[in-house]
Structure formats: C-alpha cells, structure tokens
Amino acid sequence: MTFNPFLGFRQWVSAGAVVVAMAGLTACSSPPQETRIFTMELVDVPLALGTPLPGTLQVQSLSSATVYADRRLAWRDMAEPQQIHLYNQYLWSSAPPRLFQEELFRCLDGAQAAQAVIPNSVAVAVDYALTGKIERLELQLAARRTSAVIQVTLYLTNRRSRELLWSQHCEYIEPIADKTPEATASAFGEAMTKLCYDTAALMRETAAAQP
C-alpha cells in the first residue's frame, strides 16, 4: 500500500527556505525528494475562566516512546497494526515532546490555569508541575478512513508536598475526510485543541478543590 503523508500536515513557513532537497542523488537519478517541515497549531485557546491554581505551574516536556520522539512523521496501516512506519522526508518542526510542551504551555498560560504558568526552560522553584507521556502520535490508515490520532497520559503534581493530584489518559481520533494538507493539519490541530481544553478544565477543577 502506498501512502504519501504530505496529504496531511501544514507546511511550516518562516523567513527562509524550509524545503531542502535530499542529498546524494546523481544526475541520472529520479527527481530529488524534498524535505518538508510541518508544525501543529491550536485551533484556539481556552478563555480564562474560574479560579487559577494558587502559585506557579510549570509545563514540562513530555516523554514518549522512541518512535514518537522522532521528528519524522509516523503512520500505521491498520491492516498491519503491529508495524509503525516513518518518513524521512516529512518532519515535525521540533521533536513531538517539545511540540506538546509548547502547545500545552500556550494553552494553559492563555487560560490562566495558575497564577503564573512557565515553561520547563525556566529553572525556578515551582508549586505545580504538569508532566506526561505521548502514547501515540500518528496517522492511522484504515480501509475506509484515515485518522489523526493523539494519545497522551498527563500528570499534575504538587511539587512542594510531592503529591500526585491527578493522572489522566486522553485519546483523540480525528477523521480526515478530505485528503489534503489543510484537512490533515486541521485534524491534528483539532485533536491538540481538545487536549488543551480538557487539560485546562482539569486545572480549573483542581483549583476549585484547593483549600
């Protein structure tokens, strides 16, 4: 089965060229394949509602299985679900653990989930830490449907008391009806946005339960 992952993912464009031809091809070879770099963006950010967590929340980089830490895009043929495939010429703009950290930070900071929300690059004492693991980040190809799939497990800890406040397993499967870059990028963006909204809601519930 042949699949071109370029039908899914928004191309990342900056002030310079981001399309790089693969090296090592001779003049008599077929046209060079291009390396394309993609990012994942939130559809929108939750509004600041309710009481924030009292103190500082640090959004840390997520861990993952090795295959999902790779910048290469992963896909799985559901007729052979035990195999995960990677494409050398299609890359995330950053390693997925960092992408998830950046988008969760953007979401929770915008939602004012705590009195202060900081990324893990800031080395200070904090009151709360959001950590987790990427369980799955891939395109799934079935006979009748292609889907963008995100599975993560998140943990919120109180760093001062060393208490686990909650753990949450989240799964989002967004069907891709129109096999275009825009549609696939939108599907992953929708999945990430749902993750952010659900996480912000959990933060508000936790804040409301604080003494």
Coordinates of C-alpha atoms in Angstrom, one line a residue:
M1 CA 0.0 0.0 0.0
T2 CA 1.4 3.4 -1.0
F3 CA 0.7 6.4 1.1
N4 CA 2.0 10.0 0.8
P5 CA 2.0 11.7 4.2
F6 CA 2.2 15.1 2.5
L7 CA -1.6 14.8 2.3
G8 CA -1.6 15.6 5.9
F9 CA 0.2 18.4 7.8
R10 CA 0.5 22.1 7.4
Q11 CA 3.8 23.2 6.0
W12 CA 5.8 25.4 8.3
V13 CA 7.0 28.6 6.6
S14 CA 9.4 31.2 8.0
A15 CA 11.6 34.0 6.6
G16 CA 13.9 31.4 5.0
A17 CA 13.5 28.4 2.8
V18 CA 12.3 25.3 4.6
V19 CA 12.3 22.9 1.7
V20 CA 15.6 21.1 1.4
A21 CA 16.4 18.6 -1.4
M22 CA 17.8 15.3 -0.2
A23 CA 21.5 14.9 -0.8
G24 CA 23.3 12.0 -2.5
L25 CA 21.4 11.9 -5.8
T26 CA 23.1 11.7 -9.2
A27 CA 22.3 13.5 -12.4
C28 CA 20.7 10.3 -13.9
S29 CA 18.5 9.6 -10.8
S30 CA 14.9 10.4 -10.5
P31 CA 13.9 13.9 -9.4
P32 CA 15.0 14.6 -5.8
Q33 CA 12.6 14.3 -3.0
E34 CA 12.1 17.3 -0.8
T35 CA 12.3 17.5 2.9
R36 CA 9.3 19.3 4.2
I37 CA 8.8 20.6 7.8
F38 CA 5.5 20.8 9.5
T39 CA 4.0 22.2 12.7
M40 CA 0.9 21.6 14.7
E41 CA -1.2 24.5 15.8
L42 CA -4.1 25.0 18.2
V43 CA -7.4 26.0 16.6
D44 CA -7.9 28.4 19.5
V45 CA -7.0 28.8 23.2
P46 CA -9.5 28.5 26.2
L47 CA -10.6 31.7 27.8
A48 CA -9.5 32.4 31.4
L49 CA -12.4 31.2 33.5
G50 CA -12.7 30.2 37.1
T51 CA -10.1 30.4 39.9
P52 CA -6.4 29.7 38.9
L53 CA -4.2 27.3 40.8
P54 CA -2.5 29.3 43.6
G55 CA 1.1 29.6 42.8
T56 CA 3.4 28.7 39.8
L57 CA 2.7 25.9 37.3
Q58 CA 5.5 24.6 35.2
V59 CA 4.6 22.8 32.0
Q60 CA 7.3 20.3 31.3
S61 CA 8.4 18.4 28.2
L62 CA 6.6 15.1 27.8
S63 CA 8.3 11.8 27.5
S64 CA 7.4 9.3 24.7
A65 CA 8.3 6.0 23.2
T66 CA 11.3 6.4 20.9
V67 CA 9.3 6.2 17.7
Y68 CA 7.1 9.2 18.8
A69 CA 10.0 11.3 19.9
D70 CA 11.3 11.2 16.3
R71 CA 10.8 14.3 14.2
R72 CA 9.8 12.0 11.3
L73 CA 6.1 11.6 10.8
A74 CA 4.7 8.3 11.9
W75 CA 1.9 6.4 10.2
R76 CA 0.3 3.0 10.7
D77 CA -1.6 0.8 8.3
M78 CA -4.5 -0.7 10.4
A79 CA -4.4 -3.8 8.2
E80 CA -1.0 -4.4 9.8
P81 CA -1.3 -2.5 13.1
Q82 CA 1.8 -4.1 14.6
Q83 CA 4.0 -2.0 12.3
I84 CA 4.8 1.7 12.6
H85 CA 6.3 3.5 9.6
L86 CA 8.4 6.7 9.5
Y87 CA 9.1 9.0 6.6
N88 CA 12.5 10.6 6.2
Q89 CA 11.4 13.5 4.1
Y90 CA 8.5 14.7 6.3
L91 CA 9.4 16.2 9.6
W92 CA 7.8 17.9 12.6
S93 CA 9.3 21.4 13.2
S94 CA 10.5 20.1 16.6
A95 CA 10.6 16.8 18.3
P96 CA 7.0 16.0 19.4
P97 CA 7.7 16.1 23.2
R98 CA 8.8 19.7 22.7
L99 CA 5.8 20.5 20.4
F100 CA 3.4 19.2 23.0
Q101 CA 5.1 21.1 25.8
E102 CA 4.9 24.3 23.7
E103 CA 1.2 24.0 22.8
L104 CA 0.2 23.0 26.3
F105 CA 2.1 25.9 27.8
R106 CA 0.5 28.3 25.3
C107 CA -2.9 26.9 26.2
L108 CA -2.6 26.9 29.9
D109 CA -0.9 30.3 30.0
G110 CA -3.7 31.8 27.9
A111 CA -6.3 30.1 30.1
Q112 CA -4.6 31.5 33.2
A113 CA -4.6 28.0 34.7
A114 CA -2.4 29.1 37.5
Q115 CA -1.3 32.5 39.0
A116 CA 1.9 32.0 36.9
V117 CA 2.5 29.5 34.1
I118 CA 6.1 28.9 33.0
P119 CA 7.8 26.5 30.5
N120 CA 10.4 24.0 31.7
S121 CA 13.2 26.2 30.4
V122 CA 12.7 28.4 33.4
A123 CA 14.8 27.0 36.3
V124 CA 12.9 28.2 39.4
A125 CA 11.1 26.5 42.3
V126 CA 7.5 25.9 41.4
D127 CA 4.3 24.8 43.1
Y128 CA 2.9 22.5 40.5
A129 CA 4.3 20.6 37.5
L130 CA 2.4 19.1 34.5
T131 CA 4.3 16.1 33.1
G132 CA 3.2 13.2 30.9
K133 CA 3.9 10.8 28.1
I134 CA 3.0 10.7 24.4
E135 CA 1.5 7.3 23.9
R136 CA 0.7 7.7 20.3
L137 CA 1.0 10.4 17.6
E138 CA 0.3 9.1 14.1
L139 CA -1.8 8.8 11.1
Q140 CA -3.9 5.6 11.0
L141 CA -4.9 4.3 7.6
A142 CA -8.0 2.0 7.5
A143 CA -9.9 0.7 4.5
R144 CA -12.5 3.5 4.6
R145 CA -10.9 6.2 6.7
T146 CA -7.7 8.0 7.5
S147 CA -7.5 9.5 11.0
A148 CA -5.2 11.7 13.0
V149 CA -4.5 10.1 16.4
I150 CA -3.2 11.6 19.6
Q151 CA -2.9 9.6 22.8
V152 CA -1.3 11.0 25.9
T153 CA -1.2 10.5 29.7
L154 CA -0.8 13.6 31.8
Y155 CA 0.1 14.0 35.5
L156 CA -0.3 17.0 37.7
T157 CA 1.9 17.0 40.8
N158 CA 2.2 19.3 43.8
R159 CA 6.0 19.9 43.9
R160 CA 6.0 21.1 47.5
S161 CA 4.1 18.2 49.0
R162 CA 5.3 15.7 46.4
E163 CA 1.6 14.7 45.9
L164 CA 0.1 13.4 42.7
L165 CA -3.0 15.5 42.2
W166 CA -4.3 13.6 39.2
S167 CA -3.4 11.5 36.2
Q168 CA -5.4 11.5 33.0
H169 CA -5.3 9.3 29.9
C170 CA -6.6 11.2 26.9
E171 CA -7.3 9.8 23.4
Y172 CA -8.4 11.9 20.4
I173 CA -9.2 10.4 17.0
E174 CA -10.0 12.9 14.3
P175 CA -11.2 11.6 10.9
I176 CA -9.7 13.1 7.8
A177 CA -12.4 13.2 5.1
D178 CA -10.6 15.4 2.6
K179 CA -7.1 14.1 1.9
T180 CA -5.3 17.4 1.6
P181 CA -2.6 19.1 3.7
E182 CA -5.1 21.6 5.1
A183 CA -7.6 18.9 6.2
T184 CA -4.9 16.7 7.9
A185 CA -3.3 19.7 9.6
S186 CA -6.8 20.7 10.8
A187 CA -7.4 17.2 12.2
F188 CA -4.2 17.2 14.2
G189 CA -4.9 20.8 15.3
E190 CA -8.4 19.8 16.4
A191 CA -7.1 16.9 18.4
M192 CA -4.4 19.0 20.1
T193 CA -7.0 21.8 20.9
K194 CA -9.3 19.2 22.5
L195 CA -6.4 18.0 24.6
C196 CA -5.7 21.6 25.7
Y197 CA -9.3 22.4 26.6
D198 CA -9.7 19.2 28.6
T199 CA -6.4 19.9 30.5
A200 CA -7.5 23.4 31.2
A201 CA -10.8 22.1 32.6
L202 CA -9.0 19.7 34.9
M203 CA -6.8 22.5 36.1
R204 CA -9.9 24.6 37.0
E205 CA -11.5 21.7 38.8
T206 CA -8.2 21.2 40.8
A207 CA -8.0 24.9 41.6
A208 CA -11.6 24.9 42.8
A209 CA -10.9 22.0 45.1
Q210 CA -7.9 23.6 46.8
P211 CA -8.5 24.7 50.4

